[in-house]
mmCIF file of C-alpha atoms and ligand atoms in Angstrom:
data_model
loop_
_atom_site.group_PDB
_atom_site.id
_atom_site.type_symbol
_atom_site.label_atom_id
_atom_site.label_comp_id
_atom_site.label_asym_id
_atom_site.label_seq_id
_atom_site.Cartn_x
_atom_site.Cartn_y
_atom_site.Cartn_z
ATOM 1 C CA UNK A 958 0.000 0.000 0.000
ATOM 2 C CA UNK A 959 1.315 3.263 -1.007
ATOM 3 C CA UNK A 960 1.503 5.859 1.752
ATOM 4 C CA UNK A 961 -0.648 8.655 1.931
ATOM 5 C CA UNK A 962 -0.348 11.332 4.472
ATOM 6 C CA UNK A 963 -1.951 14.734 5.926
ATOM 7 C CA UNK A 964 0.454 17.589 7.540
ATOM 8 C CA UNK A 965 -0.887 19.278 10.419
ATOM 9 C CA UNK A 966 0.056 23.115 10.747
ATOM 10 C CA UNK A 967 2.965 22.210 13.481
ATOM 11 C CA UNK A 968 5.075 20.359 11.023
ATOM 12 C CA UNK A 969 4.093 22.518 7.787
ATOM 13 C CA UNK A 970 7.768 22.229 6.681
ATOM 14 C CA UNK A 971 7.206 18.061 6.528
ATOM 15 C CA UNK A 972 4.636 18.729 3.441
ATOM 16 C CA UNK A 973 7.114 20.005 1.009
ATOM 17 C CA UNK A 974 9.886 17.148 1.802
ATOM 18 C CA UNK A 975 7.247 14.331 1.449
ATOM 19 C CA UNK A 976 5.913 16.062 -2.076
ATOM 20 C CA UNK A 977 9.941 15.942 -2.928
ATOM 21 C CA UNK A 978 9.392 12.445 -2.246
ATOM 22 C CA UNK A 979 6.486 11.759 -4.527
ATOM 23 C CA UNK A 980 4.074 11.150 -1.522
ATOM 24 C CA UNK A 981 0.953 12.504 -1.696
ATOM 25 C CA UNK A 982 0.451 14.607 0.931
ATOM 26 C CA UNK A 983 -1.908 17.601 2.224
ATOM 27 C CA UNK A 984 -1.300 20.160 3.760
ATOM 28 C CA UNK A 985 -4.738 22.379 4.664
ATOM 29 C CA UNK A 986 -4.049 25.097 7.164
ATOM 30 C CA UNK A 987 -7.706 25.920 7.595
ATOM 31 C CA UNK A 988 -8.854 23.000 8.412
ATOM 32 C CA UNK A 989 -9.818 22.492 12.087
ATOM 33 C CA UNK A 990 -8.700 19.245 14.093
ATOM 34 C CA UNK A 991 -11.812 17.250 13.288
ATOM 35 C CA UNK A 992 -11.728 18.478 9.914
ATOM 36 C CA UNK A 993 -8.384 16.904 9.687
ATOM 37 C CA UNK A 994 -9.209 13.733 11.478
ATOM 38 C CA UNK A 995 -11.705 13.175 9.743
ATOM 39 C CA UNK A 996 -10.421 13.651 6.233
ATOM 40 C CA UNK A 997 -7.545 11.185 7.417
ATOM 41 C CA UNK A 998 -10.134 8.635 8.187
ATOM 42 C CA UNK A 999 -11.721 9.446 4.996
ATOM 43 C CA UNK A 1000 -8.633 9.158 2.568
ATOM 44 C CA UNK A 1001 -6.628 6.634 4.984
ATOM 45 C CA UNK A 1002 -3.633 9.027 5.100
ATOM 46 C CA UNK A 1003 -1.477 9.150 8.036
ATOM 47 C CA UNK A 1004 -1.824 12.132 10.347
ATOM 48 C CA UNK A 1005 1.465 13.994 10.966
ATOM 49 C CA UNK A 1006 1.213 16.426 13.990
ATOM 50 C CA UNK A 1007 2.650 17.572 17.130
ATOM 51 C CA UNK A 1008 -0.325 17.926 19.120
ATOM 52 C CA UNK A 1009 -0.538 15.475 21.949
ATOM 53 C CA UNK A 1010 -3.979 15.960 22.069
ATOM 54 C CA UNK A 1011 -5.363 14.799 18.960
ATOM 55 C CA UNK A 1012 -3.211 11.312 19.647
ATOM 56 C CA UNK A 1013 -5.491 10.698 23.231
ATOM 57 C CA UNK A 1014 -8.455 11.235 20.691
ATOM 58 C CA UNK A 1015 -10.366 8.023 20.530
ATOM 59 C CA UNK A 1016 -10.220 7.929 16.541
ATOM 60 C CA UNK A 1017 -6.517 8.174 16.606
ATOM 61 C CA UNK A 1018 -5.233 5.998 19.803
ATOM 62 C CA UNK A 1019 -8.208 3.088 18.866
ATOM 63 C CA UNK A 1020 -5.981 3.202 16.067
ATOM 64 C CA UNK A 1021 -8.506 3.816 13.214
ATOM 65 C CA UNK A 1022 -6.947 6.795 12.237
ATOM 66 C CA UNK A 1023 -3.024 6.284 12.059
ATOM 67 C CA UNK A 1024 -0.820 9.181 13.182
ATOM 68 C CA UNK A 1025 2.505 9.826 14.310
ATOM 69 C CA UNK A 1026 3.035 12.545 17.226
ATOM 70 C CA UNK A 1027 6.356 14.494 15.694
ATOM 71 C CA UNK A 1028 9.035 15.083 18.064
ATOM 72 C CA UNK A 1029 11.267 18.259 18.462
ATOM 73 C CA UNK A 1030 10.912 21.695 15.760
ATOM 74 C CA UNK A 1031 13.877 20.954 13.310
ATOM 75 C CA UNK A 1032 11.912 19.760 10.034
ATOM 76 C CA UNK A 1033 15.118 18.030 9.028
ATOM 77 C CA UNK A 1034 14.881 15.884 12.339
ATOM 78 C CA UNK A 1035 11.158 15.350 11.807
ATOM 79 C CA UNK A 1036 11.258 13.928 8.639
ATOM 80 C CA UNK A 1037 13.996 11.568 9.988
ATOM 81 C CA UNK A 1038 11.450 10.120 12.427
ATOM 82 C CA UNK A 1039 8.731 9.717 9.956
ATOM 83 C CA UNK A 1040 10.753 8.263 7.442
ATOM 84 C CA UNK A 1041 12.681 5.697 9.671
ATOM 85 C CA UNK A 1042 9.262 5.171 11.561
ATOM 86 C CA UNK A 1043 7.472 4.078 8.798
ATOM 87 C CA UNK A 1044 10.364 3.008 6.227
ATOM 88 C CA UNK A 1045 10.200 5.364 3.684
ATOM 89 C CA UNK A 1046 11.999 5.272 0.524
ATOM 90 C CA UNK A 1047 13.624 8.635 -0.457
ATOM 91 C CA UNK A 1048 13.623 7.388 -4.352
ATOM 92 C CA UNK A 1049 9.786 6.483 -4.003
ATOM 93 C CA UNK A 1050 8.773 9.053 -6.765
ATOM 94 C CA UNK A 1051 10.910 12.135 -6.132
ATOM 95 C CA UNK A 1052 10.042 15.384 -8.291
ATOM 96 C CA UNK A 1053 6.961 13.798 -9.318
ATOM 97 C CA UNK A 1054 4.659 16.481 -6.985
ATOM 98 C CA UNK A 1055 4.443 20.334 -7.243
ATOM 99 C CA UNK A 1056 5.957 21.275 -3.968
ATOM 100 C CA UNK A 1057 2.802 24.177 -3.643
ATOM 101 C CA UNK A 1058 -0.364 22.040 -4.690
ATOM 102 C CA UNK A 1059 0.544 18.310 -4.704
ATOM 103 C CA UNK A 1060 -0.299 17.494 -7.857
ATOM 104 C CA UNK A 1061 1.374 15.059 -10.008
ATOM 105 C CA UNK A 1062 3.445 16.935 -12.572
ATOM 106 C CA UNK A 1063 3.034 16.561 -16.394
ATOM 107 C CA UNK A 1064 5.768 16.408 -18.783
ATOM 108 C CA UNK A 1065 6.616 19.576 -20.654
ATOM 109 C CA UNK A 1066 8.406 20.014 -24.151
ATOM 110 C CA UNK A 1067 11.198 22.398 -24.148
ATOM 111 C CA UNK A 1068 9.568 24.737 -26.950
ATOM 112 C CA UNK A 1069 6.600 24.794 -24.830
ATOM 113 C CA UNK A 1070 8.274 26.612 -21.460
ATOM 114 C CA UNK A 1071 10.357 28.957 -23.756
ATOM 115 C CA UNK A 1072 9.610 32.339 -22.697
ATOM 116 C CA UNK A 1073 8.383 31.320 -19.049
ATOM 117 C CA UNK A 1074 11.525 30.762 -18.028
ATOM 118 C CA UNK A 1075 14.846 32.257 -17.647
ATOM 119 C CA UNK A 1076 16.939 32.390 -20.898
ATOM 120 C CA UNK A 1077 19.790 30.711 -19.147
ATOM 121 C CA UNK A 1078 17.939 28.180 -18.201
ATOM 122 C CA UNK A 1079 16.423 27.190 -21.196
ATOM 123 C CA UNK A 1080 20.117 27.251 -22.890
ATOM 124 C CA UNK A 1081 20.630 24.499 -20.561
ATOM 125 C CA UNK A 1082 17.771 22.180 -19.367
ATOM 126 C CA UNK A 1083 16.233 19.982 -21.718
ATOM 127 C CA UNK A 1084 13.706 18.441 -19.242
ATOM 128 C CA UNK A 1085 11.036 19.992 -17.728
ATOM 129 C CA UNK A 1086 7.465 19.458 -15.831
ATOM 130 C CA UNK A 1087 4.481 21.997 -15.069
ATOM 131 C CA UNK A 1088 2.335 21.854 -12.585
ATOM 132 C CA UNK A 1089 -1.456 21.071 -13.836
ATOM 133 C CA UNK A 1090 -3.144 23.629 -10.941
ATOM 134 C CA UNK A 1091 -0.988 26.067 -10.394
ATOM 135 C CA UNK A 1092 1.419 26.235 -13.492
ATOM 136 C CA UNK A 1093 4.496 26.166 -11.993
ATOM 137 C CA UNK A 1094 7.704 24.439 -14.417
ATOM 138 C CA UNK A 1095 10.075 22.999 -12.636
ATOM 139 C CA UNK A 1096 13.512 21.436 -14.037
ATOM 140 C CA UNK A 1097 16.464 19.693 -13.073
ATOM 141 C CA UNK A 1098 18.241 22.818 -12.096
ATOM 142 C CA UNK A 1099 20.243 24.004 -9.077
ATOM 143 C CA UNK A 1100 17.816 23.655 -6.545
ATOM 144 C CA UNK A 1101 16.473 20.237 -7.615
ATOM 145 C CA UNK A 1102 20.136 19.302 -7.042
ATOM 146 C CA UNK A 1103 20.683 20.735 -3.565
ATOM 147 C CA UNK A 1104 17.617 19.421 -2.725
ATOM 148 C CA UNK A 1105 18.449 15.747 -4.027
ATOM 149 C CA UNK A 1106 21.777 16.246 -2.173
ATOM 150 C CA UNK A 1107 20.070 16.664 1.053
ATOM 151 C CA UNK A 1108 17.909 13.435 0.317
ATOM 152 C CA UNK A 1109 20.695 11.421 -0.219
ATOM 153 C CA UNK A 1110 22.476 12.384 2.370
ATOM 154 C CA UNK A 1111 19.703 11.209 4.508
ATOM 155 C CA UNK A 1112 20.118 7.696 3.290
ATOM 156 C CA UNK A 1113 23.957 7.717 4.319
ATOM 157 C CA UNK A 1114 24.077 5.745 8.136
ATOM 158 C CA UNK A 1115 24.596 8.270 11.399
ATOM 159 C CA UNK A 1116 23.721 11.570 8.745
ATOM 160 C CA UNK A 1117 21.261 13.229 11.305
HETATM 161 ZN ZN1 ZN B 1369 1.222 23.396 -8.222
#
């Protein structure tokens, strides 16, 4: 079963790590606590949150909903829990998800992006994807690098 999950606003940060991973996740700040529960009943996605209160709720410690209670504020540290905790895989499907919207990205032509983004960077990438929602392209650049870096070195042994 692929993972699903839903971000509480406590651990915001985790949202945009697990899209880099390809895991559909959401993120809804204005959502209330039911709300949320209820949506990860709903859509069987595990709750992420750092409130100690929704875990006594019966939902979530009768174990119907799953969640995991996050531990300490740096997001690097928190993602380290929920991946080891639950065995992620940091290849699963990364740069498949707009980090904004969580939408699978499409595929984009090179002549189709020309003109949306920088000259420099059209010189030199050849692949790209746009978001379907909210139209963002993103490509292979510097960034998708650093942040692939930083995934990696997760996987190394004692890299926390
Ligand atoms: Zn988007």
């Amino acid at each position: 079963m692929v993972l699903k999950f839903i971000v509480d606003l406590n651990v915001g940060k985790l949202a945009r790590w697990l899209r880099l991973m390809g895991y559909d996740t959401l993120f809804l700040p204005l959502l209330d606590d039911g709300e949320m529960v209820k949506l990860a009943l709903s859509q069987q996605r595990v709750l992420l949150t750092r409130d100690t209160q929704i875990m006594s709720w019966h939902m979530v410690s009768s174990g119907r909903v799953k969640a995991i209670l996050i531990e300490g504020d740096d997001p690097r540290k928190q993602l380290l829990q929920v991946v080891q905790r639950l065995n992620l895989n940091y290849q699963y499907n990364a740069f498949s998800r707009c980090l904004e919207c969580n939408s699978l990205l499409e595929p984009q032509d090179p002549q189709e992006v020309e003109g949306q983004v920088p000259p420099y960077v059209f010189k030199t990438q050849k692949k790209y994807t746009r978001c379907p929602d909210c139209h963002r392209i993103y490509w292979r650049g510097t960034h998708w690098q650093a942040m692939n870096r930083v995934l990696q070195g997760w996987q190394a042994p004692n890299s926390s």
